[in-house]
PDB file of C-alpha atoms and ligand atoms in Angstrom:
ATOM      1  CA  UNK A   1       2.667 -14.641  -2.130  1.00  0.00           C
ATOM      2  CA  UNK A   2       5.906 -13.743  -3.870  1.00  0.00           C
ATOM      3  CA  UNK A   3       8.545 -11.438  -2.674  1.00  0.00           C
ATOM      4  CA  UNK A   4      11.743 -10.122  -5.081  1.00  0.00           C
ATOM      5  CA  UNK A   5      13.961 -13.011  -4.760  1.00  0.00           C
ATOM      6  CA  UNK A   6      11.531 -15.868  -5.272  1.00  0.00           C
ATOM      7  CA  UNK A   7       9.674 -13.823  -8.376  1.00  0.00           C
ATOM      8  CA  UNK A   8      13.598 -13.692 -10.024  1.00  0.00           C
ATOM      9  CA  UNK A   9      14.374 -17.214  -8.972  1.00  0.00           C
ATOM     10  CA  UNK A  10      11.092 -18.781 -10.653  1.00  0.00           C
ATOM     11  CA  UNK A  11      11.697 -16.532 -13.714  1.00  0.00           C
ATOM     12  CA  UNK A  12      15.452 -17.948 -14.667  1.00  0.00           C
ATOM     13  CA  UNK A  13      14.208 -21.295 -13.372  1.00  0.00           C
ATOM     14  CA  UNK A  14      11.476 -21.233 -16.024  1.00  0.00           C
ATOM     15  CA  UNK A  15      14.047 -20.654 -19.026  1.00  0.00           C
ATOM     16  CA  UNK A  16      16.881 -22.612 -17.327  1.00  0.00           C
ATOM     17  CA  UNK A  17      19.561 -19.730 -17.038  1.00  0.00           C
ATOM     18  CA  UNK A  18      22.185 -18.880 -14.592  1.00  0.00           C
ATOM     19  CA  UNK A  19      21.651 -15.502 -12.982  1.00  0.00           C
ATOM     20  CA  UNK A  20      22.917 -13.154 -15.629  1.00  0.00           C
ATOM     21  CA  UNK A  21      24.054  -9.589 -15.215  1.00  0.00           C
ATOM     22  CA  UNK A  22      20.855  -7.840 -15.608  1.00  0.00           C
ATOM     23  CA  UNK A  23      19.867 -10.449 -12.205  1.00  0.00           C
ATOM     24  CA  UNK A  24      22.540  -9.710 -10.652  1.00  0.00           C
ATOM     25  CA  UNK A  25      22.026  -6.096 -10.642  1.00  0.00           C
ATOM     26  CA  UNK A  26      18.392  -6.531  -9.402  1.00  0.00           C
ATOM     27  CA  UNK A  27      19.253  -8.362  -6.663  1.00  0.00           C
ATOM     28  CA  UNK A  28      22.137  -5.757  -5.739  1.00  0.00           C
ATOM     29  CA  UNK A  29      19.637  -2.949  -5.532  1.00  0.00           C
ATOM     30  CA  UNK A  30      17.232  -5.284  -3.342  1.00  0.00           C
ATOM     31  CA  UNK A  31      19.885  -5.720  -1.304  1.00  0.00           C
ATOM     32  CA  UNK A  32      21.404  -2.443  -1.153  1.00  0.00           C
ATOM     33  CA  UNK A  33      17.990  -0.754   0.311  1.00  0.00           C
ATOM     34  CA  UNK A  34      17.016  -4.448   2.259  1.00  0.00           C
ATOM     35  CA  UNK A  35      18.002  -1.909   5.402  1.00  0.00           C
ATOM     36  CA  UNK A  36      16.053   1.167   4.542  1.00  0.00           C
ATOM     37  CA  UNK A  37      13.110  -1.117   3.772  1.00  0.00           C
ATOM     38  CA  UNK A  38      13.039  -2.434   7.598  1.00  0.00           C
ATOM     39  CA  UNK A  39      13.458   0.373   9.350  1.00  0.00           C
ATOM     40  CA  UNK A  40      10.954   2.318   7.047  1.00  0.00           C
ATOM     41  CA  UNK A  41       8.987  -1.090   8.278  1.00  0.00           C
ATOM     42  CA  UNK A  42       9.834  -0.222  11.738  1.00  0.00           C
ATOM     43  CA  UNK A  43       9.213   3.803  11.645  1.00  0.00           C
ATOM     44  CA  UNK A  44       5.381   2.891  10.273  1.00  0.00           C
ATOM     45  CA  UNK A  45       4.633   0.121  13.190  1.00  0.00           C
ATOM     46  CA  UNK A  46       5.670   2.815  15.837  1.00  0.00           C
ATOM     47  CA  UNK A  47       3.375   5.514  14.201  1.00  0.00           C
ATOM     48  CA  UNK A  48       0.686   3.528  12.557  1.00  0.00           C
ATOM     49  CA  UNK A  49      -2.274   4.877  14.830  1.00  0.00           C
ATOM     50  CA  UNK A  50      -0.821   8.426  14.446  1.00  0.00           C
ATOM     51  CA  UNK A  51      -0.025   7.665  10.647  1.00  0.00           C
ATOM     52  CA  UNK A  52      -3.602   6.574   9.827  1.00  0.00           C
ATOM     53  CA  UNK A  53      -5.754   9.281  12.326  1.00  0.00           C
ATOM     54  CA  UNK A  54      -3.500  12.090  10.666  1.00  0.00           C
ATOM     55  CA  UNK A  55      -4.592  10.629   6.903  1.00  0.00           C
ATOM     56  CA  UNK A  56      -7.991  10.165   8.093  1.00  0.00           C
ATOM     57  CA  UNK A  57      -8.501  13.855   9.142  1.00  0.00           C
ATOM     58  CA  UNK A  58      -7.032  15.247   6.342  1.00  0.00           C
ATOM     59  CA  UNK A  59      -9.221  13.661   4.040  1.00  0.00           C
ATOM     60  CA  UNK A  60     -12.289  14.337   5.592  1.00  0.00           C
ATOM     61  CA  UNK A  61     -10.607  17.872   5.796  1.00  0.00           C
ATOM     62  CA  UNK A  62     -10.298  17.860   1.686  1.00  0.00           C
ATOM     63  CA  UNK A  63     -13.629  16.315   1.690  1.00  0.00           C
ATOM     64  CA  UNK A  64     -16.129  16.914   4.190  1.00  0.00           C
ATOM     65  CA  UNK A  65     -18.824  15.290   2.741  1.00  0.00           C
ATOM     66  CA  UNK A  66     -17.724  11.832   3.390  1.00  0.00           C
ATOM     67  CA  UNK A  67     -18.978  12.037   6.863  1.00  0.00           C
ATOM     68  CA  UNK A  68     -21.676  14.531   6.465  1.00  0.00           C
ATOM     69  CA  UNK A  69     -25.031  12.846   6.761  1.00  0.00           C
ATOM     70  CA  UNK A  70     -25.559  10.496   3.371  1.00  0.00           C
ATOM     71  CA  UNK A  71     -21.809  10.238   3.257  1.00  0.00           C
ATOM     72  CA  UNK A  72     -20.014   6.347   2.963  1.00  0.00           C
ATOM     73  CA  UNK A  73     -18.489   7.550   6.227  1.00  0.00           C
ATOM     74  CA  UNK A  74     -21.091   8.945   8.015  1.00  0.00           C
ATOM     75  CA  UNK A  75     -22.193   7.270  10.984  1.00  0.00           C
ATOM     76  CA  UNK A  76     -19.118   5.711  13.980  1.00  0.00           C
ATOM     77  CA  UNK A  77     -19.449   2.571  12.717  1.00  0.00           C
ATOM     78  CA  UNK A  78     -18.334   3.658   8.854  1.00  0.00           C
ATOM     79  CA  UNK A  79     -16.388   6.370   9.781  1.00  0.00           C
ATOM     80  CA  UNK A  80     -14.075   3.942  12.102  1.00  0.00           C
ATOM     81  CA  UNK A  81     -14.605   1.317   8.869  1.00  0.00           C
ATOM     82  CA  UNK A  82     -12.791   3.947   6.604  1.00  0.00           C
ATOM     83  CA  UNK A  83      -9.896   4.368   9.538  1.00  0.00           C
ATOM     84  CA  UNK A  84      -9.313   0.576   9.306  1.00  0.00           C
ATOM     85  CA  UNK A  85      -9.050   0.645   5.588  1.00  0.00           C
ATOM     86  CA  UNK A  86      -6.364   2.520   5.833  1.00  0.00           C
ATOM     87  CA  UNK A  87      -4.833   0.977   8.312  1.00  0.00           C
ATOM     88  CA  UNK A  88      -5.279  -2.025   6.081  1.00  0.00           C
ATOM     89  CA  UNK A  89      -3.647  -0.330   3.358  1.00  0.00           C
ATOM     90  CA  UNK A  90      -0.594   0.622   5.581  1.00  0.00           C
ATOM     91  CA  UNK A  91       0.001  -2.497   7.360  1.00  0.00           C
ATOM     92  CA  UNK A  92       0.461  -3.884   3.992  1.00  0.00           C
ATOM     93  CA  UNK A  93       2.520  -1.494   2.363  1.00  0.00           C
ATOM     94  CA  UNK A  94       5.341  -2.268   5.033  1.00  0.00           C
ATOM     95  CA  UNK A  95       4.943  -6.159   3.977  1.00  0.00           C
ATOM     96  CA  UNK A  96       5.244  -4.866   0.460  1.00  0.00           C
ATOM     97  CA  UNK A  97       8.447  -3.190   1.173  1.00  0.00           C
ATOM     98  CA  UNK A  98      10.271  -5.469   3.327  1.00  0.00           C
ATOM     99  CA  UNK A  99       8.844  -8.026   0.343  1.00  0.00           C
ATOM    100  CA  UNK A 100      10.640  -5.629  -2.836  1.00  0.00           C
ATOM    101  CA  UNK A 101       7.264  -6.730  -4.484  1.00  0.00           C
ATOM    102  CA  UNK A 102       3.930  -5.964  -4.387  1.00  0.00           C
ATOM    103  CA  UNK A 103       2.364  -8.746  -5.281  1.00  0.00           C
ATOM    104  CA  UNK A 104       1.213  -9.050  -1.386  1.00  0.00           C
ATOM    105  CA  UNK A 105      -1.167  -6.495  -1.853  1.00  0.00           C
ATOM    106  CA  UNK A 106      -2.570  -8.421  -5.360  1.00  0.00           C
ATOM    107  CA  UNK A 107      -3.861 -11.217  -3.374  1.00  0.00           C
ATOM    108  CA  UNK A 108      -4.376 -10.233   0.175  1.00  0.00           C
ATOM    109  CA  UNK A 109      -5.691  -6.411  -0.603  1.00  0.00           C
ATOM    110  CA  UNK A 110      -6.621  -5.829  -4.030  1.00  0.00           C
ATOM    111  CA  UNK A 111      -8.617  -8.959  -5.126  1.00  0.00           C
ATOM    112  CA  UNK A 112     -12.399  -8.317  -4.940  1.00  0.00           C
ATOM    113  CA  UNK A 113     -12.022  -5.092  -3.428  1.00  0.00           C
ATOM    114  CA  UNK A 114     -13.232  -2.844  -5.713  1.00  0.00           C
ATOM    115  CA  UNK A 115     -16.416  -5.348  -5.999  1.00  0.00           C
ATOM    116  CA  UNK A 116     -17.009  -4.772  -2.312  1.00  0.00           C
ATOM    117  CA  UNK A 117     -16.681  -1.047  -2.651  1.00  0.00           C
ATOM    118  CA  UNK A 118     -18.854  -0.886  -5.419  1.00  0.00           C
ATOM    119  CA  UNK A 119     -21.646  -3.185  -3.296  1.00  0.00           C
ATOM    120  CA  UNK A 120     -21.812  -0.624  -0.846  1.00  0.00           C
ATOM    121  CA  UNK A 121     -21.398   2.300  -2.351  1.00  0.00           C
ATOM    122  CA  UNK A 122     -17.936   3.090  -1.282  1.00  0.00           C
ATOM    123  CA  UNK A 123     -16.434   5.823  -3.488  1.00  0.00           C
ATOM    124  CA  UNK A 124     -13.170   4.348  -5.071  1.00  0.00           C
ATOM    125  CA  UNK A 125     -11.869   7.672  -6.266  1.00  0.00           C
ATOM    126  CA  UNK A 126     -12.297   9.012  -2.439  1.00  0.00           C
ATOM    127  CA  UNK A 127     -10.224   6.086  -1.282  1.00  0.00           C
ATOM    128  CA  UNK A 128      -7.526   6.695  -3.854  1.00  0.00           C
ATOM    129  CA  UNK A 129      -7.569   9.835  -2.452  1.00  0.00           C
ATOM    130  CA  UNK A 130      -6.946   8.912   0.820  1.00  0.00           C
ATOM    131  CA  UNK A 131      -4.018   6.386   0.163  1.00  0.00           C
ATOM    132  CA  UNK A 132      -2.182   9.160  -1.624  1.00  0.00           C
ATOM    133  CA  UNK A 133      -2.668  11.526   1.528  1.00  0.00           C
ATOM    134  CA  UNK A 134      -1.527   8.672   3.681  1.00  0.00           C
ATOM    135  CA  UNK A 135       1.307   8.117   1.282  1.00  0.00           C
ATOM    136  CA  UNK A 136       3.031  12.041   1.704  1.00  0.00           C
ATOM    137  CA  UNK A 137       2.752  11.443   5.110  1.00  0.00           C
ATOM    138  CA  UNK A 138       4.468   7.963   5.279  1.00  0.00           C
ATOM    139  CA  UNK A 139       7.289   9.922   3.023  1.00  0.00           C
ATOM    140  CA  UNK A 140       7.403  12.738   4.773  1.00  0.00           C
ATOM    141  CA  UNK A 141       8.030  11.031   8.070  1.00  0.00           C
ATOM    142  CA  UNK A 142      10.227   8.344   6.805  1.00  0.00           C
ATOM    143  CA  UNK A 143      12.084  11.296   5.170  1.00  0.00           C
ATOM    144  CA  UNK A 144      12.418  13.407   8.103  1.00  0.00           C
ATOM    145  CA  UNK A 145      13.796   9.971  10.159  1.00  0.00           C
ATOM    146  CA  UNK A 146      16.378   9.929   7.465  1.00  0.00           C
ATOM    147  CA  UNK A 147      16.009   6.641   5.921  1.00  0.00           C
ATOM    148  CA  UNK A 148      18.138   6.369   3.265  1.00  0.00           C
ATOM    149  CA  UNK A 149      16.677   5.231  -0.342  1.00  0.00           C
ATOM    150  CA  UNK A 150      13.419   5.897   0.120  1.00  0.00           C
ATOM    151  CA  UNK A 151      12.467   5.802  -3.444  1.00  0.00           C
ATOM    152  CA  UNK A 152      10.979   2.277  -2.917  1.00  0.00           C
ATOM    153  CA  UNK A 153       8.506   4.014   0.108  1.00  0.00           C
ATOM    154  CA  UNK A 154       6.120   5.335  -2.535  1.00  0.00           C
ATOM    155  CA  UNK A 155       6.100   2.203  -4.391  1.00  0.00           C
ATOM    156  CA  UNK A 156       2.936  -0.074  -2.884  1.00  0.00           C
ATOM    157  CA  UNK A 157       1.033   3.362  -2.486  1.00  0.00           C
ATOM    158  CA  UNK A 158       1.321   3.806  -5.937  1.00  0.00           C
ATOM    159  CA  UNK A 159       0.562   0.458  -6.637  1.00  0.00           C
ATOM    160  CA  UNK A 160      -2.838   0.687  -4.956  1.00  0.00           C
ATOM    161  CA  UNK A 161      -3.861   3.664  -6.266  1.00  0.00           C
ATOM    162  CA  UNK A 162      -3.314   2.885  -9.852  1.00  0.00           C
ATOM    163  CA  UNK A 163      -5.043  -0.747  -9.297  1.00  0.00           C
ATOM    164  CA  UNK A 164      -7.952   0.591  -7.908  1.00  0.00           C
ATOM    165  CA  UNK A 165      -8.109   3.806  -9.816  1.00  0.00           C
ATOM    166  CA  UNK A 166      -7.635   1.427 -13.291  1.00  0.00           C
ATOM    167  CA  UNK A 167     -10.261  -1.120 -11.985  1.00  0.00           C
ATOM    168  CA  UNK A 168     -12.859   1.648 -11.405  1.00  0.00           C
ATOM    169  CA  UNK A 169     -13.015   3.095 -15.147  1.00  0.00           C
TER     170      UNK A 169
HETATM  171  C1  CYC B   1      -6.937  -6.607   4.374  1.00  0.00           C
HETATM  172  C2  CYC B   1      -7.719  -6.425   3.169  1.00  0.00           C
HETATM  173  C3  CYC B   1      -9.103  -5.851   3.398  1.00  0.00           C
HETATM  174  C4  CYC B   1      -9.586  -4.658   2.941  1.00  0.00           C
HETATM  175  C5  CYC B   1      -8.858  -3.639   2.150  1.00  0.00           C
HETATM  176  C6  CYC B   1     -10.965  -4.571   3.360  1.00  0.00           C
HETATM  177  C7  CYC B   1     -11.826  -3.549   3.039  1.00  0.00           C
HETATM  178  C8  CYC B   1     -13.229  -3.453   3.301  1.00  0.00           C
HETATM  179  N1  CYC B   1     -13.853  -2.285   3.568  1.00  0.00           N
HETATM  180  C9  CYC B   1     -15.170  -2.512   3.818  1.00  0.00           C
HETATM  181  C10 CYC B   1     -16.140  -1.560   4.163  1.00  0.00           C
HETATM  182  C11 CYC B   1     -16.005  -0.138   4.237  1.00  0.00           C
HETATM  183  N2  CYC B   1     -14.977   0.623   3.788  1.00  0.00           N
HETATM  184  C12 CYC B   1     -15.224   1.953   4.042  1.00  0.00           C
HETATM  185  C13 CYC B   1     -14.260   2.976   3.671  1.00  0.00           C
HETATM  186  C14 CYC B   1     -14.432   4.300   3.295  1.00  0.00           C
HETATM  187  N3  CYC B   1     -15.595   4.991   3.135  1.00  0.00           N
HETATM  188  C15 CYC B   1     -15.341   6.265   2.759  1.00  0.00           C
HETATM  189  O1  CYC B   1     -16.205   7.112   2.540  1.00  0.00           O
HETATM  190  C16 CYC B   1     -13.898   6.540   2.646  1.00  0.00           C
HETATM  191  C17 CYC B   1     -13.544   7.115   1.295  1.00  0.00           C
HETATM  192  C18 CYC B   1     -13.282   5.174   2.885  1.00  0.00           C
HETATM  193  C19 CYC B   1     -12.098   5.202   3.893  1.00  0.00           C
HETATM  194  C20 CYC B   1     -10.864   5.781   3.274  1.00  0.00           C
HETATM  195  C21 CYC B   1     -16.475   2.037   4.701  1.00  0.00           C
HETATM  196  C22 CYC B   1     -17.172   3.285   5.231  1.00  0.00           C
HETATM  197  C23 CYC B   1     -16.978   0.725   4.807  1.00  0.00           C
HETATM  198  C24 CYC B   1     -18.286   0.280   5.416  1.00  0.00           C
HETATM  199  C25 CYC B   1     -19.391   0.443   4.400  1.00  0.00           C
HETATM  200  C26 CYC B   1     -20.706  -0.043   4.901  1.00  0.00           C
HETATM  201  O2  CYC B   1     -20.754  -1.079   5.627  1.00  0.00           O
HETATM  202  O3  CYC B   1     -21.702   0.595   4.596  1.00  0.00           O
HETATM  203  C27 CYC B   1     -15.420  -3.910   3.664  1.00  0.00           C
HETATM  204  C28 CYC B   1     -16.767  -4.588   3.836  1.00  0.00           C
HETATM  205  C29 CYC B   1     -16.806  -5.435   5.084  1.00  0.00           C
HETATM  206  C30 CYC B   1     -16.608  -4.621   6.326  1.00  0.00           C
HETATM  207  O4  CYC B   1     -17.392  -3.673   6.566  1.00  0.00           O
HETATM  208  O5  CYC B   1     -15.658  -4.906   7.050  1.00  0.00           O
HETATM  209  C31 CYC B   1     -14.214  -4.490   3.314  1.00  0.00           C
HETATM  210  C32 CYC B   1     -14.017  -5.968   2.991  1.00  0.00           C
HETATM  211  N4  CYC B   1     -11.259  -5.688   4.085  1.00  0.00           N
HETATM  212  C33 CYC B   1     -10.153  -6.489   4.120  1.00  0.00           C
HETATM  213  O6  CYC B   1     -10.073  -7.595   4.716  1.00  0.00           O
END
């Protein structure tokens, strides 16, 4: 697992140079929102049930067929399944930010997952879906708390959704 500082350090190390300006500057802007990052972190842990219920109904709002009968979520036991997925996909995403990378969600999220979906019939696209609901109302929240610099809030979000989206083709 990697997080901004260690993926710079390792890449000078490998060629030997000093931290040059270009490094400098990278670190700088990982520093700069280090503050916003935790208490984006912080906002999320105090909201995750609510965050991930709210995402959750408004999916199977935008697509009621998930849990009608035949359905990946249909049944309690898959329907409470797909709520821990996201909750999976949320806990993360504040260990991505507070990381400034997102190679967290590579090896503890991503890897094999798509494999599993596809093994029981879990549809990808639906779950992009849902990450991208979950991911306006992470914003809109951290937003309205008025974190500043939340640019990097979308980041991980995005990341899964174009992993798993790419990975599906
Ligand atoms: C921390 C990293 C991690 C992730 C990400 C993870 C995901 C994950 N989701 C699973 C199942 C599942 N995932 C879903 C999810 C959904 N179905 C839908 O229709 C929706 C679109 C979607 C919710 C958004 C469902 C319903 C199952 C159960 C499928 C089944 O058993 O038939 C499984 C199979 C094993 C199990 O049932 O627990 C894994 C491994 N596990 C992990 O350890």
């Amino acid at each position: 697992m990697q997080d901004a500082i260690t993926t710079l350090i390792k890449n000078y190390d490998i060629t030997g140079r000093y931290l040059d300006r270009e490094a400098i500057d990278r670190l700088k802007s990982y520093f700069e929102t280090g503050t916003a990052r935790v208490q984006a972190a912080a906002l999320v842990n105090a909201n995750a049930a609510d965050i991930v219920r709210q995402s959750g109904s408004q999916l199977f709002s935008d697509l009621p067929e998930l849990i009608r009968p035949g359905g990946n979520a249909y049944t309690t036991r898959r329907y409470a399944t797909c709520l821990r997925d996201l909750d999976y996909f949320l806990r993360y995403a504040t260990y991505a930010w507070v990381a400034g990378n997102t190679d967290v969600l590579d090896e503890r999220v991503l890897q094999g997952l798509r494999e599993t979906y596809n093994s029981l019939g879990v549809p990808v696209g639906s779950v992009v879906i849902g990450i991208g609901i979950m991911k306006q109302i992470v914003k809109e929240k951290v937003e309205a708390a008025g974190v500043a610099d939340s640019g990097f809030v979308s980041e991980p979000f995005d990341h899964m959704i174009r992993e798993l989206a790419e990975t599906d083709v």
